[in-house]
Amino acid sequence: MTDLTDPGERKAELAGNLARVEERIARACAAAGRSRDEVTLVVVTKTYPAGDVRLLAELGVRHVAENRDQDAAPKAAACADLGLTWHFVGQLQTNKVRSVAGYADFVHSVDRSRLVRSLEGAAERAGRELGCLIQVALDAESGQRGERGGAAPADVDELADELAKAQGLRLDGVMTVAPLAGPYAGSPSEAFGRLREISTRLRTAHPAAKMVSAGMSSDLEEAVAAGATHVRVGSAVLGQRPRLG
Ligand SMILES: *Cc1c(COP(=O)(O)O)cnc(C)c1O
């Protein structure tokens, strides 16, 4: 949709948006008494073209994320020369794992044993090490579980042990999306506080699993306040997506 836009204008628009997001992260860090370098901005480029990824790289972005392999694979290939770190943040079907293991550096959406086994095989075949985060569904216990995937909090420890033993996979931490239903709906601070508890518990058994991926355009401040190490920001940088993506 932005292909017809003059690249100079688009770059200026992205630069302005990035500056505003950077300011929000810096303020949130200051308010929480955290150092700015404890939080990594991951720009979610889903639905936007490879040209935008290139402009973002020119503006200093180092981490990008995608949620659908069909879109991500060609984009990552088109941007292979940029040396970016690619994060896969969407629900992952096992038939896409082989492709994802070819370009992703991190997978934030590991939520079941079958996926761990599939990722292990794909990482070995690709000769790559994949950083893995366990996606936690904070609405899983309410019976109103959304459609975004994720493991129930009670299943995190077992999945973590499986990940830690898997060849070619590195257990790096936890991820969540603030739930739209259940007891945490509309309360991102409480949701991210719960994720922090789950992360703390995980790190007693797996001290290296320090990543906490939480917070998007609308709730990055709450995530930084609750200890997020990675915020995943899409629309505040790239603009409103025309459809849910
Ligand atoms: C799309 C998406 C984001 C970014 O959402 P915005 O509201 O556009 O910032 C973050 N995380 C995941 C898992 C996503 O799918």
Tab-separated table of C-alpha atoms and ligand atoms in Angstrom:
chain	number	residue	atom	x	y	z
A	1	MET	CA	0.000	0.000	0.000
A	2	THR	CA	2.955	2.299	0.524
A	3	ASP	CA	4.767	1.233	-2.632
A	4	LEU	CA	3.550	4.267	-4.554
A	5	THR	CA	4.631	6.726	-1.893
A	6	ASP	CA	7.724	8.787	-2.574
A	7	PRO	CA	10.482	7.014	-0.589
A	8	GLY	CA	11.834	10.314	0.736
A	9	GLU	CA	8.445	11.243	2.157
A	10	ARG	CA	7.942	7.781	3.572
A	11	LYS	CA	11.354	7.869	5.195
A	12	ALA	CA	10.554	11.204	6.848
A	13	GLU	CA	7.234	9.812	8.088
A	14	LEU	CA	8.920	6.716	9.528
A	15	ALA	CA	11.658	8.846	11.103
A	16	GLY	CA	9.055	11.010	12.855
A	17	ASN	CA	7.119	7.987	14.091
A	18	LEU	CA	10.283	6.268	15.299
A	19	ALA	CA	11.346	9.389	17.176
A	20	ARG	CA	7.975	9.509	18.965
A	21	VAL	CA	8.171	5.818	19.903
A	22	GLU	CA	11.765	6.242	21.052
A	23	GLU	CA	10.663	9.167	23.241
A	24	ARG	CA	7.871	7.037	24.769
A	25	ILE	CA	10.299	4.199	25.550
A	26	ALA	CA	12.843	6.601	27.045
A	27	ARG	CA	10.190	8.212	29.268
A	28	ALA	CA	8.846	4.825	30.357
A	29	CYS	CA	12.363	3.663	31.251
A	30	ALA	CA	13.037	6.844	33.201
A	31	ALA	CA	9.717	6.536	35.062
A	32	ALA	CA	10.537	2.928	35.980
A	33	GLY	CA	14.102	3.733	37.020
A	34	ARG	CA	15.437	1.544	34.245
A	35	SER	CA	18.262	2.243	31.877
A	36	ARG	CA	17.174	2.805	28.268
A	37	ASP	CA	19.489	0.061	27.069
A	38	GLU	CA	17.540	-2.574	29.033
A	39	VAL	CA	14.733	-2.343	26.457
A	40	THR	CA	15.043	-3.378	22.804
A	41	LEU	CA	12.640	-1.951	20.252
A	42	VAL	CA	11.429	-4.617	17.824
A	43	VAL	CA	9.540	-3.043	14.924
A	44	VAL	CA	6.679	-5.227	13.667
A	45	THR	CA	6.675	-4.774	9.883
A	46	LYS	CA	3.819	-7.181	9.058
A	47	THR	CA	1.659	-6.116	6.092
A	48	TYR	CA	4.251	-3.471	5.093
A	49	PRO	CA	6.628	-3.952	2.150
A	50	ALA	CA	10.325	-4.805	2.127
A	51	GLY	CA	11.018	-1.217	1.040
A	52	ASP	CA	9.826	-0.004	4.440
A	53	VAL	CA	12.115	-2.503	6.183
A	54	ARG	CA	14.998	-1.065	4.162
A	55	LEU	CA	14.091	2.514	5.151
A	56	LEU	CA	13.816	1.463	8.805
A	57	ALA	CA	17.277	-0.094	8.619
A	58	GLU	CA	18.629	3.179	7.204
A	59	LEU	CA	17.035	4.918	10.193
A	60	GLY	CA	18.899	2.671	12.617
A	61	VAL	CA	16.353	-0.074	13.343
A	62	ARG	CA	18.147	-3.393	13.979
A	63	HIS	CA	15.267	-5.685	15.084
A	64	VAL	CA	12.189	-6.431	12.994
A	65	ALA	CA	9.282	-8.845	13.506
A	66	GLU	CA	6.754	-10.617	11.324
A	67	ASN	CA	3.783	-12.843	12.138
A	68	ARG	CA	3.074	-14.764	8.904
A	69	ASP	CA	5.670	-16.897	7.178
A	70	GLN	CA	4.113	-16.357	3.729
A	71	ASP	CA	4.918	-12.626	3.996
A	72	ALA	CA	8.026	-12.864	6.130
A	73	ALA	CA	10.043	-15.330	4.038
A	74	PRO	CA	10.212	-13.219	0.854
A	75	LYS	CA	10.705	-10.014	2.868
A	76	ALA	CA	13.588	-11.492	4.840
A	77	ALA	CA	15.136	-12.722	1.581
A	78	ALA	CA	14.775	-9.276	-0.021
A	79	CYS	CA	16.428	-7.688	3.036
A	80	ALA	CA	19.126	-10.308	3.634
A	81	ASP	CA	21.897	-7.786	2.923
A	82	LEU	CA	20.814	-5.523	5.810
A	83	GLY	CA	22.078	-7.723	8.651
A	84	LEU	CA	18.864	-7.300	10.645
A	85	THR	CA	17.722	-9.543	13.476
A	86	TRP	CA	14.405	-11.206	12.542
A	87	HIS	CA	11.799	-12.102	15.159
A	88	PHE	CA	8.865	-14.383	14.378
A	89	VAL	CA	5.925	-13.417	16.615
A	90	GLY	CA	2.868	-15.096	15.081
A	91	GLN	CA	1.150	-18.401	15.601
A	92	LEU	CA	3.334	-21.004	13.990
A	93	GLN	CA	2.074	-24.113	12.215
A	94	THR	CA	4.524	-26.990	12.067
A	95	ASN	CA	4.421	-27.031	8.255
A	96	LYS	CA	5.931	-23.504	8.251
A	97	VAL	CA	8.700	-24.254	10.716
A	98	ARG	CA	11.276	-25.287	8.162
A	99	SER	CA	10.891	-21.988	6.317
A	100	VAL	CA	10.903	-19.878	9.499
A	101	ALA	CA	14.070	-21.595	10.751
A	102	GLY	CA	15.811	-20.360	7.602
A	103	TYR	CA	15.576	-16.642	8.455
A	104	ALA	CA	14.292	-16.120	12.011
A	105	ASP	CA	16.784	-15.421	14.782
A	106	PHE	CA	14.083	-15.535	17.466
A	107	VAL	CA	10.711	-17.269	17.660
A	108	HIS	CA	8.484	-15.602	20.297
A	109	SER	CA	5.515	-17.921	19.872
A	110	VAL	CA	6.617	-21.346	21.096
A	111	ASP	CA	3.574	-22.767	22.866
A	112	ARG	CA	3.500	-26.574	22.555
A	113	SER	CA	5.713	-29.668	22.634
A	114	ARG	CA	5.014	-30.583	19.064
A	115	LEU	CA	6.325	-27.189	17.951
A	116	VAL	CA	9.491	-27.630	20.043
A	117	ARG	CA	10.222	-30.948	18.331
A	118	SER	CA	9.499	-29.498	14.918
A	119	LEU	CA	11.708	-26.432	15.539
A	120	GLU	CA	14.489	-28.651	16.824
A	121	GLY	CA	14.519	-30.689	13.618
A	122	ALA	CA	14.377	-27.564	11.453
A	123	ALA	CA	17.160	-25.765	13.340
A	124	GLU	CA	19.418	-28.781	13.024
A	125	ARG	CA	18.685	-29.118	9.324
A	126	ALA	CA	19.340	-25.420	8.745
A	127	GLY	CA	22.468	-25.524	10.900
A	128	ARG	CA	21.199	-22.530	12.884
A	129	GLU	CA	20.533	-21.800	16.532
A	130	LEU	CA	17.106	-20.309	17.221
A	131	GLY	CA	16.345	-18.165	20.236
A	132	CYS	CA	12.996	-19.353	21.606
A	133	LEU	CA	10.482	-17.590	23.832
A	134	ILE	CA	7.515	-19.331	25.377
A	135	GLN	CA	4.319	-17.505	24.513
A	136	VAL	CA	2.071	-17.377	27.560
A	137	ALA	CA	-1.713	-17.184	27.145
A	138	LEU	CA	-2.789	-15.245	30.233
A	139	ASP	CA	-6.426	-15.831	29.332
A	140	ALA	CA	-5.987	-19.622	29.176
A	141	GLU	CA	-7.317	-20.167	32.687
A	142	SER	CA	-10.417	-18.056	32.228
A	143	GLY	CA	-11.939	-20.390	29.664
A	144	GLN	CA	-12.128	-17.402	27.331
A	145	ARG	CA	-8.869	-18.135	25.623
A	146	GLY	CA	-8.312	-15.964	22.571
A	147	GLU	CA	-7.156	-17.119	19.169
A	148	ARG	CA	-3.607	-15.889	19.471
A	149	GLY	CA	-2.091	-19.110	20.754
A	150	GLY	CA	0.106	-19.421	23.797
A	151	ALA	CA	0.714	-21.946	26.553
A	152	ALA	CA	-1.248	-21.885	29.791
A	153	PRO	CA	0.871	-20.506	32.665
A	154	ALA	CA	0.775	-23.933	34.326
A	155	ASP	CA	2.433	-25.519	31.275
A	156	VAL	CA	5.364	-23.099	31.035
A	157	ASP	CA	7.809	-25.025	33.260
A	158	GLU	CA	7.453	-28.290	31.389
A	159	LEU	CA	7.748	-26.616	27.999
A	160	ALA	CA	10.826	-24.736	29.249
A	161	ASP	CA	12.517	-27.980	30.256
A	162	GLU	CA	11.816	-29.462	26.825
A	163	LEU	CA	13.178	-26.364	25.100
A	164	ALA	CA	16.286	-26.304	27.258
A	165	LYS	CA	17.095	-29.874	26.228
A	166	ALA	CA	16.435	-29.380	22.500
A	167	GLN	CA	19.396	-29.247	20.117
A	168	GLY	CA	19.718	-26.046	18.124
A	169	LEU	CA	17.196	-24.183	20.291
A	170	ARG	CA	18.004	-21.723	23.053
A	171	LEU	CA	15.451	-21.000	25.775
A	172	ASP	CA	15.586	-17.190	25.930
A	173	GLY	CA	12.458	-16.168	27.858
A	174	VAL	CA	8.740	-15.493	27.691
A	175	MET	CA	6.338	-13.485	25.570
A	176	THR	CA	2.731	-12.416	25.875
A	177	VAL	CA	0.070	-10.338	24.188
A	178	ALA	CA	-2.212	-8.474	26.615
A	179	PRO	CA	-5.438	-10.525	26.554
A	180	LEU	CA	-8.652	-9.147	25.079
A	181	ALA	CA	-10.783	-11.459	27.224
A	182	GLY	CA	-10.698	-12.930	30.705
A	183	PRO	CA	-9.618	-11.288	33.973
A	184	TYR	CA	-6.754	-9.318	32.388
A	185	ALA	CA	-8.784	-7.754	29.577
A	186	GLY	CA	-8.281	-3.994	29.628
A	187	SER	CA	-5.598	-4.275	32.338
A	188	PRO	CA	-2.257	-4.482	30.582
A	189	SER	CA	-0.352	-3.540	33.751
A	190	GLU	CA	-1.771	-6.517	35.599
A	191	ALA	CA	-1.236	-8.811	32.628
A	192	PHE	CA	2.401	-7.780	32.288
A	193	GLY	CA	2.862	-8.025	36.058
A	194	ARG	CA	1.673	-11.628	35.860
A	195	LEU	CA	4.110	-12.270	33.003
A	196	ARG	CA	6.898	-10.864	35.158
A	197	GLU	CA	6.031	-13.398	37.909
A	198	ILE	CA	6.114	-16.196	35.360
A	199	SER	CA	9.477	-14.940	34.072
A	200	THR	CA	10.906	-14.769	37.597
A	201	ARG	CA	9.809	-18.331	38.280
A	202	LEU	CA	11.251	-19.515	34.966
A	203	ARG	CA	14.611	-17.904	35.715
A	204	THR	CA	15.041	-19.830	38.963
A	205	ALA	CA	15.371	-23.006	36.869
A	206	HIS	CA	16.757	-21.346	33.700
A	207	PRO	CA	18.755	-18.248	34.687
A	208	ALA	CA	19.725	-17.380	31.103
A	209	ALA	CA	16.093	-17.102	29.966
A	210	LYS	CA	16.005	-13.353	30.571
A	211	MET	CA	13.974	-12.032	27.668
A	212	VAL	CA	10.525	-10.656	28.452
A	213	SER	CA	8.701	-9.759	25.234
A	214	ALA	CA	5.650	-7.645	26.034
A	215	GLY	CA	4.013	-4.428	24.971
A	216	MET	CA	2.800	-3.147	21.618
A	217	SER	CA	1.886	0.308	20.281
A	218	SER	CA	-0.931	0.834	22.772
A	219	ASP	CA	0.659	-0.532	25.938
A	220	LEU	CA	4.440	-0.310	25.687
A	221	GLU	CA	4.641	1.954	28.763
A	222	GLU	CA	2.904	-0.632	30.958
A	223	ALA	CA	5.221	-3.329	29.597
A	224	VAL	CA	8.387	-1.324	30.303
A	225	ALA	CA	7.102	-0.588	33.822
A	226	ALA	CA	6.615	-4.339	34.352
A	227	GLY	CA	10.130	-5.230	33.225
A	228	ALA	CA	9.809	-5.968	29.509
A	229	THR	CA	13.159	-6.354	27.755
A	230	HIS	CA	11.623	-6.310	24.261
A	231	VAL	CA	8.669	-4.230	23.074
A	232	ARG	CA	7.026	-5.163	19.760
A	233	VAL	CA	5.766	-2.026	18.064
A	234	GLY	CA	3.995	-2.008	14.707
A	235	SER	CA	1.362	0.611	13.956
A	236	ALA	CA	2.966	3.420	15.997
A	237	VAL	CA	5.979	3.214	13.672
A	238	LEU	CA	4.507	2.141	10.322
A	239	GLY	CA	0.943	3.448	10.520
A	240	GLN	CA	-2.444	1.826	11.048
A	241	ARG	CA	-2.734	-1.446	9.164
A	242	PRO	CA	-5.719	-1.530	6.798
A	243	ARG	CA	-6.816	-4.961	8.017
A	244	LEU	CA	-6.111	-7.067	11.040
A	245	GLY	CA	-2.734	-8.589	10.300
B	1	LIG	C1	0.989	-7.019	15.207
B	1	LIG	C2	1.668	-7.463	16.439
B	1	LIG	C3	2.336	-6.547	17.274
B	1	LIG	C4	2.361	-5.041	17.003
B	1	LIG	O1	1.087	-4.505	17.225
B	1	LIG	P1	0.831	-2.918	17.103
B	1	LIG	O2	-0.421	-2.709	17.858
B	1	LIG	O3	0.702	-2.639	15.645
B	1	LIG	O4	1.997	-2.235	17.699
B	1	LIG	C5	2.986	-7.046	18.386
B	1	LIG	N1	2.989	-8.358	18.688
B	1	LIG	C6	2.368	-9.263	17.910
B	1	LIG	C7	2.396	-10.691	18.309
B	1	LIG	C8	1.696	-8.853	16.776
B	1	LIG	O5	1.055	-9.767	16.022
